[in-house]
mmCIF file of C-alpha atoms in Angstrom:
data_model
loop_
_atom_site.group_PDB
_atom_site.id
_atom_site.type_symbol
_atom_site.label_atom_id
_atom_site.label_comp_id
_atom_site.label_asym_id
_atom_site.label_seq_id
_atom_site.Cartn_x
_atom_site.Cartn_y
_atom_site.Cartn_z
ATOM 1 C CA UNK Q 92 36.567 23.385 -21.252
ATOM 2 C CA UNK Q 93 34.563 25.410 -18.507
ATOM 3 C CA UNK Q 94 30.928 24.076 -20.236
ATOM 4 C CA UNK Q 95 32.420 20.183 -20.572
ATOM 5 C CA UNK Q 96 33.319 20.241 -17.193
ATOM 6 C CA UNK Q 97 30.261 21.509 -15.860
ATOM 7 C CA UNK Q 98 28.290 18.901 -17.943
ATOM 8 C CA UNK Q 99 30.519 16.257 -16.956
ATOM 9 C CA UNK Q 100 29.423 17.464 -13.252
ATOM 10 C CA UNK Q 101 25.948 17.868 -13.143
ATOM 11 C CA UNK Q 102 25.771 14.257 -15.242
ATOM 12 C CA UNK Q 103 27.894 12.623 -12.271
ATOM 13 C CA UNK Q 104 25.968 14.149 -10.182
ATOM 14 C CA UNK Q 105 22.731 13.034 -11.492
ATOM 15 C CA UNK Q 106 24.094 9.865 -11.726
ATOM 16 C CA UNK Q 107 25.424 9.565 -8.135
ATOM 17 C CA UNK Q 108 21.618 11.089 -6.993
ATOM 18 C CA UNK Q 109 20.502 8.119 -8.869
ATOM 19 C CA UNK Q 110 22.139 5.490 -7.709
ATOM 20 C CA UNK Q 111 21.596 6.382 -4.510
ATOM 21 C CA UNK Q 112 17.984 6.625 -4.725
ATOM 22 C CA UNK Q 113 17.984 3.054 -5.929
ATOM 23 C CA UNK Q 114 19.997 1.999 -3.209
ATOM 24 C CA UNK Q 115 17.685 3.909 -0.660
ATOM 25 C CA UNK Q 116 14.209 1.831 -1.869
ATOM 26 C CA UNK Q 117 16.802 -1.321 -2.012
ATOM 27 C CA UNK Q 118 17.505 -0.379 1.584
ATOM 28 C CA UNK Q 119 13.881 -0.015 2.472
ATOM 29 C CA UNK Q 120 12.551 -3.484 1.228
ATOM 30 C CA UNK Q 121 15.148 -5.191 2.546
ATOM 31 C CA UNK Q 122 14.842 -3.450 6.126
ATOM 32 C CA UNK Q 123 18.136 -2.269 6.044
ATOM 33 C CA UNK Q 124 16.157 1.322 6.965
ATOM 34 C CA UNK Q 125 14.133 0.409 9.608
ATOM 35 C CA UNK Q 126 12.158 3.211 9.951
ATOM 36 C CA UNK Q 127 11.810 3.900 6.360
ATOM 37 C CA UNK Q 128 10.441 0.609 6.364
ATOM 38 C CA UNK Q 129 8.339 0.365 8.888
ATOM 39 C CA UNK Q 130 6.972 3.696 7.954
ATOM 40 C CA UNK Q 131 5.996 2.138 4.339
ATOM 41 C CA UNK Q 132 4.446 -0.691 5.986
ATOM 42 C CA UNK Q 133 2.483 1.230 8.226
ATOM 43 C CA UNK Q 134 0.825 3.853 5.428
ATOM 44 C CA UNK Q 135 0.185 1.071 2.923
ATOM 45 C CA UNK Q 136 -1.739 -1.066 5.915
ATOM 46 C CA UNK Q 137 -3.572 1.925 7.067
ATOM 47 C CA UNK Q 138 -4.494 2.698 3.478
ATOM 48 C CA UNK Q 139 -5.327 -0.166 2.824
ATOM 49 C CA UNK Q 140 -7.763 -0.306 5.909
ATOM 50 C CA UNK Q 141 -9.185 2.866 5.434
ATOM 51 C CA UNK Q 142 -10.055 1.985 1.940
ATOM 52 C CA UNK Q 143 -11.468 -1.369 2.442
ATOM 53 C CA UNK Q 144 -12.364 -1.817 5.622
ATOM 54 C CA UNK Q 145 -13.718 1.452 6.809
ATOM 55 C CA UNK Q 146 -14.945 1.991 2.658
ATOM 56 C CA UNK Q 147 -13.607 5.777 2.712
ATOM 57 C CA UNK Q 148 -13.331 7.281 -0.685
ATOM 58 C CA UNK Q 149 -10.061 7.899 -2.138
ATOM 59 C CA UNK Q 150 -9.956 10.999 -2.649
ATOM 60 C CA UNK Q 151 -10.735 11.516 0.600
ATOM 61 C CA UNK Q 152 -8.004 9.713 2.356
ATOM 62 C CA UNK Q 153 -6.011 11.684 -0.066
ATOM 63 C CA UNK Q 154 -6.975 15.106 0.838
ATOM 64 C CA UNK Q 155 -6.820 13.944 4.533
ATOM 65 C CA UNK Q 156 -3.087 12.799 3.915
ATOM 66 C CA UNK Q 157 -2.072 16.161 1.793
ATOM 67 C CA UNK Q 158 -3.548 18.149 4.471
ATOM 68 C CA UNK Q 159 -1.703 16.768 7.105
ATOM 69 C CA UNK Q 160 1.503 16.646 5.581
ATOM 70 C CA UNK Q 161 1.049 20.688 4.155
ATOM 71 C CA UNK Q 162 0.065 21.471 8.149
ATOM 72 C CA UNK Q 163 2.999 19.342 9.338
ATOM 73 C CA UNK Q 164 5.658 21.119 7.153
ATOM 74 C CA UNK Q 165 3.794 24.394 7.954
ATOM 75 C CA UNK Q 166 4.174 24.036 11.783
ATOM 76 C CA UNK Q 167 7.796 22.681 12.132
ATOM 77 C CA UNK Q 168 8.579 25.678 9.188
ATOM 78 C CA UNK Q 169 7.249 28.328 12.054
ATOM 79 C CA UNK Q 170 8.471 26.498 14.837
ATOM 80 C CA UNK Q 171 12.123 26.241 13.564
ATOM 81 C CA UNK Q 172 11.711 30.042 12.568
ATOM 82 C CA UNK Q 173 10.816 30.945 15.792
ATOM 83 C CA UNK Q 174 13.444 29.109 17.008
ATOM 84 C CA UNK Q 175 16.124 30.902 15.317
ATOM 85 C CA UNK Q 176 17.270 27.967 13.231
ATOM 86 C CA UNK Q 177 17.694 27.570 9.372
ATOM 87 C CA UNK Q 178 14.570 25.756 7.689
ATOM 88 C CA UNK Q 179 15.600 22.798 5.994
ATOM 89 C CA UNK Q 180 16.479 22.306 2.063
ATOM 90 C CA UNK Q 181 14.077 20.728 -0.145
ATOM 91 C CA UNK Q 182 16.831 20.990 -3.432
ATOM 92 C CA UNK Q 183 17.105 16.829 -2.454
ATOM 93 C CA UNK Q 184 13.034 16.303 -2.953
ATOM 94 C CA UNK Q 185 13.604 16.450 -6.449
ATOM 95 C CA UNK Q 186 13.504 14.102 -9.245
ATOM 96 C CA UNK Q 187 15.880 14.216 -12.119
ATOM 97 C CA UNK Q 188 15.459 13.819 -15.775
ATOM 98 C CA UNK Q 189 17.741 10.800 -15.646
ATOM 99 C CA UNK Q 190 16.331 8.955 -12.685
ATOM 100 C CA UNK Q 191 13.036 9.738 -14.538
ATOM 101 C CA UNK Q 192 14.089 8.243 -17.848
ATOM 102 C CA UNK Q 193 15.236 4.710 -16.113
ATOM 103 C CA UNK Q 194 12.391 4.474 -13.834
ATOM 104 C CA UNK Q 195 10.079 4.555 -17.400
ATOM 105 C CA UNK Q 196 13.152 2.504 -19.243
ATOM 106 C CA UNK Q 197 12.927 -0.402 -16.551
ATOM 107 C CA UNK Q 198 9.117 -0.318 -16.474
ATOM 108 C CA UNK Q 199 9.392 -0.849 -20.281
ATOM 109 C CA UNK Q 200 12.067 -3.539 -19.308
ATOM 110 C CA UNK Q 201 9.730 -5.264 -17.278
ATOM 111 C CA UNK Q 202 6.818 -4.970 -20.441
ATOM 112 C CA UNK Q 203 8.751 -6.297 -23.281
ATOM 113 C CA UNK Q 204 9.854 -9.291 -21.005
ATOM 114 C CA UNK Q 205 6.769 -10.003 -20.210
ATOM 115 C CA UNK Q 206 5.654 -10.404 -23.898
ATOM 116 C CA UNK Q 207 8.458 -12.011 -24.611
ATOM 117 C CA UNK Q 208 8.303 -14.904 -22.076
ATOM 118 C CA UNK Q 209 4.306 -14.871 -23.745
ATOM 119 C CA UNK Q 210 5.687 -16.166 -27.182
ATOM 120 C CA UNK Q 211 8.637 -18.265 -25.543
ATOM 121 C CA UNK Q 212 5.678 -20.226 -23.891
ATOM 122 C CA UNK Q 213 3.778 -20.382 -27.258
ATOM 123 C CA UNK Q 214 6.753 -21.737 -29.268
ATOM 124 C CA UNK Q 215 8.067 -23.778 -25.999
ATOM 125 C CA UNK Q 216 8.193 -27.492 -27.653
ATOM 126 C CA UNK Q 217 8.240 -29.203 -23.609
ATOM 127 C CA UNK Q 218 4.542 -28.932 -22.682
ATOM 128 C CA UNK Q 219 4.977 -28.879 -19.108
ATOM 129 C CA UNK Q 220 6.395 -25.047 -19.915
ATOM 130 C CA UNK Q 221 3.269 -24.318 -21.051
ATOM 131 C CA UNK Q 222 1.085 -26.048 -18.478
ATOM 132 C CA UNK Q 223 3.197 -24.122 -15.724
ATOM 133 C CA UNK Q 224 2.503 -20.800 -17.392
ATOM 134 C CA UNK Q 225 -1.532 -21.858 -17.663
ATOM 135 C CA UNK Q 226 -1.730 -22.764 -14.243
ATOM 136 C CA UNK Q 227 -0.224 -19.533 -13.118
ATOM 137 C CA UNK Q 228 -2.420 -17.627 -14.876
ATOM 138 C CA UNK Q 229 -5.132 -19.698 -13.652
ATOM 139 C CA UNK Q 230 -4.407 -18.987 -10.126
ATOM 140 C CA UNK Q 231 -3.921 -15.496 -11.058
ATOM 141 C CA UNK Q 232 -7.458 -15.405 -12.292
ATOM 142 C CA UNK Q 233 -8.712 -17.399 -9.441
ATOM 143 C CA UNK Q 234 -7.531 -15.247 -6.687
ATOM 144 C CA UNK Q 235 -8.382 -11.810 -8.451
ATOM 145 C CA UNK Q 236 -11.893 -13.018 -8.172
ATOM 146 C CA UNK Q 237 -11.626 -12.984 -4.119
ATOM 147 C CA UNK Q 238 -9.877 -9.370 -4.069
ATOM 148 C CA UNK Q 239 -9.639 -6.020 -6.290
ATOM 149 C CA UNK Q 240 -6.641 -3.729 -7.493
ATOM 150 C CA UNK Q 241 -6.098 -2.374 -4.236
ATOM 151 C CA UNK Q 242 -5.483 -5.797 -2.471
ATOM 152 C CA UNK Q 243 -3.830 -6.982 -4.709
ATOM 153 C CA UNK Q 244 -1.394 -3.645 -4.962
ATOM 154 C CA UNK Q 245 -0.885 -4.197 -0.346
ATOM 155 C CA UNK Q 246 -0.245 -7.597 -0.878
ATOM 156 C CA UNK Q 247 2.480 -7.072 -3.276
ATOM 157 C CA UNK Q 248 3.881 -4.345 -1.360
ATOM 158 C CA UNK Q 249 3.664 -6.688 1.641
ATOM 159 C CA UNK Q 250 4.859 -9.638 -0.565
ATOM 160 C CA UNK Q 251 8.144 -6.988 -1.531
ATOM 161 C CA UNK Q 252 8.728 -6.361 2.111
ATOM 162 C CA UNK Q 253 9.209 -9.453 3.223
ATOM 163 C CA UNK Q 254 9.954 -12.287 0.187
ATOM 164 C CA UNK Q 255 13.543 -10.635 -0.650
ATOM 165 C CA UNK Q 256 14.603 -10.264 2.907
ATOM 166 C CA UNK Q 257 13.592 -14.468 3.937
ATOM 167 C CA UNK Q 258 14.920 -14.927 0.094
ATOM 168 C CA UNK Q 259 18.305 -13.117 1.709
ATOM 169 C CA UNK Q 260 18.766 -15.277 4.498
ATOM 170 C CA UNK Q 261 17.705 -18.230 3.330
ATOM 171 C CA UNK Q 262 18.863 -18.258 -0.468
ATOM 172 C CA UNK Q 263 21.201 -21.029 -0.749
ATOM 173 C CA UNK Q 264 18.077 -23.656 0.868
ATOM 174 C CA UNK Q 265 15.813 -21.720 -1.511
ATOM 175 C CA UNK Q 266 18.034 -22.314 -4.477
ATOM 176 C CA UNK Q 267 18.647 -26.037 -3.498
ATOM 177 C CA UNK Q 268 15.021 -26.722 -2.880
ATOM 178 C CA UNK Q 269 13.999 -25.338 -6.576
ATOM 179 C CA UNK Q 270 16.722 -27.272 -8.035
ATOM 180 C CA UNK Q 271 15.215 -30.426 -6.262
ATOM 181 C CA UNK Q 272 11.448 -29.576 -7.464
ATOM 182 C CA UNK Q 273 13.146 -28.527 -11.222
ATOM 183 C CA UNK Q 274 14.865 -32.254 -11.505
ATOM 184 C CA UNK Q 275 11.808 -33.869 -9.866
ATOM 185 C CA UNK Q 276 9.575 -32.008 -12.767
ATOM 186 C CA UNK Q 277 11.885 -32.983 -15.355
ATOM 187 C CA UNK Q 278 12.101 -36.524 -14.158
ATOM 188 C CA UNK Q 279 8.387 -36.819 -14.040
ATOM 189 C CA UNK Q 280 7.697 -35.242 -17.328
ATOM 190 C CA UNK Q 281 10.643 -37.412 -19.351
ATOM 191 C CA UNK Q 282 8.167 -40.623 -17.522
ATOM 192 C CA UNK Q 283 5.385 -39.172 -18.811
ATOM 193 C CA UNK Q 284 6.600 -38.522 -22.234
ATOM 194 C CA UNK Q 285 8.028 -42.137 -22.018
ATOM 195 C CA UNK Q 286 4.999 -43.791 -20.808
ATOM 196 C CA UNK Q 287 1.854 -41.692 -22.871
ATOM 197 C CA UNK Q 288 3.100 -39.167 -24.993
ATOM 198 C CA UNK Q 289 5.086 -41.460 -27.189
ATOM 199 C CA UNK Q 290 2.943 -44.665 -27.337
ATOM 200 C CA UNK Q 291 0.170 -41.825 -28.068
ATOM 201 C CA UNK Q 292 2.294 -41.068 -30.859
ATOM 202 C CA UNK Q 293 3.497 -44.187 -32.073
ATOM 203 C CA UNK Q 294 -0.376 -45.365 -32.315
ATOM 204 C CA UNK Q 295 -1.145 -42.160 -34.437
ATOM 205 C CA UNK Q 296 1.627 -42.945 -36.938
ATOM 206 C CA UNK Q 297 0.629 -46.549 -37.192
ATOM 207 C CA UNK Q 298 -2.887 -46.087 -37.456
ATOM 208 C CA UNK Q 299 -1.839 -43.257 -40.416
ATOM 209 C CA UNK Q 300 0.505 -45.495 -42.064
ATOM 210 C CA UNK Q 301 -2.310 -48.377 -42.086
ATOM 211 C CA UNK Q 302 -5.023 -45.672 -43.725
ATOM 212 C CA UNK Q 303 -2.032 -45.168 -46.520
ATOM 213 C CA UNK Q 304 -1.495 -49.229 -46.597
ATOM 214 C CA UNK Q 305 -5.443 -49.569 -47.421
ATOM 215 C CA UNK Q 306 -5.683 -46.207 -49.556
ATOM 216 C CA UNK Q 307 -3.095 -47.819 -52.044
ATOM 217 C CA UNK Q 308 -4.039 -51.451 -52.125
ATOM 218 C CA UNK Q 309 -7.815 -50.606 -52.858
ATOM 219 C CA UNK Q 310 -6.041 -47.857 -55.927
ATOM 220 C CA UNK Q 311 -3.866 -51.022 -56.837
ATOM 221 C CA UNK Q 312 -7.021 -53.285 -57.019
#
């Protein structure tokens, strides 16, 4: 009874730490933490600067940034000693075997969607599916040529920072504006398909069915 109980703890526990950690980066990309926020912000621009502007080395900027934090924790660990106060606990720092497993479970989420929207597009009948999926990748392509990994990488954390909290305030114009572009799209490819794609298609089958006419007439004669 003793051992269930205690594994029935430490998994509601683990499960509690979990969802809270979720709800903490939630919190910090939708600026709901300020300062957690800001301070994200701030080390991925000044990364980001140091890398490409200023062309420092990475491993560099990372030994710069472990040595600060290692003398940071080491002075405020004396200084609070010296003071007479309790250091503080670092149990909370870390990471559990469960919050481990779903971080690698939703990255393998976000994999096997990806493929899977690959072969929806590839067996999509409506061509415009397929056009929009070509086009994104072309712009994909397009603007990797004008940055690396590393802009790319700021620009998404950027991109995360500030697309869910506009998308948050303004979600119901969002959602009626993509609704409007959807039925416009649709509209314009059922005219399309109306106008080209079936005459195209209607002069292929007559133009087959008139090769068949002339195949049998000259077997006939």
């Amino acid at each position: 009874m003793d051992g269930t109980a205690g594994t029935e703890g430490a998994s509601s526990s683990s499960s509690s730490s979990c969802s809270e950690s979720v709800g903490i980066v939630r919190d910090v990309f939708l600026w709901r933490r300020k300062n957690l926020s800001f301070t994200l912000l701030l080390v991925s621009t000044a990364i980001w600067v140091l890398l490409e502007v200023y062309q420092f080395n990475f491993l560099t900027v990372a030994s710069w940034l472990a040595m600060s934090i290692v003398s940071f924790t080491f002075l405020s660990g004396n200084i609070i000693r010296l003071l007479g106060k309790e250091p503080p606990k670092l149990s909370g720092l870390e990471i559990s075997e469960k919050s481990a497993l779903e971080v690698a479970n939703s990255f393998r989420g976000v994999v096997e969607e990806f493929i899977r929207r690959m072969f929806h597009v590839s067996v999509e009948k409506q061509w415009f599916v397929f056009a929009q999926a070509v086009a994104g990748l072309l712009v994909l392509s397009y603007v990797a040529t004008f940055s690396d990994l590393l802009t790319l990488l700021y620009t998404g954390i950027v991109m995360g920072m500030t697309v869910p909290v506009i998308y948050e305030k303004y979600g119901d114009k969002i959602k009626r504006c993509g609704e409007t572009a959807k039925a416009k799209s649709r509209r314009f490819y059922e005219e399309v398909d109306e106008k080209v794609i079936k005459k195209l298609k209607s002069k292929f089958v007559t133009k087959d069915k008139e090769e068949i006419k002339e195949k049998k007439e000259k077997k006939i004669e």
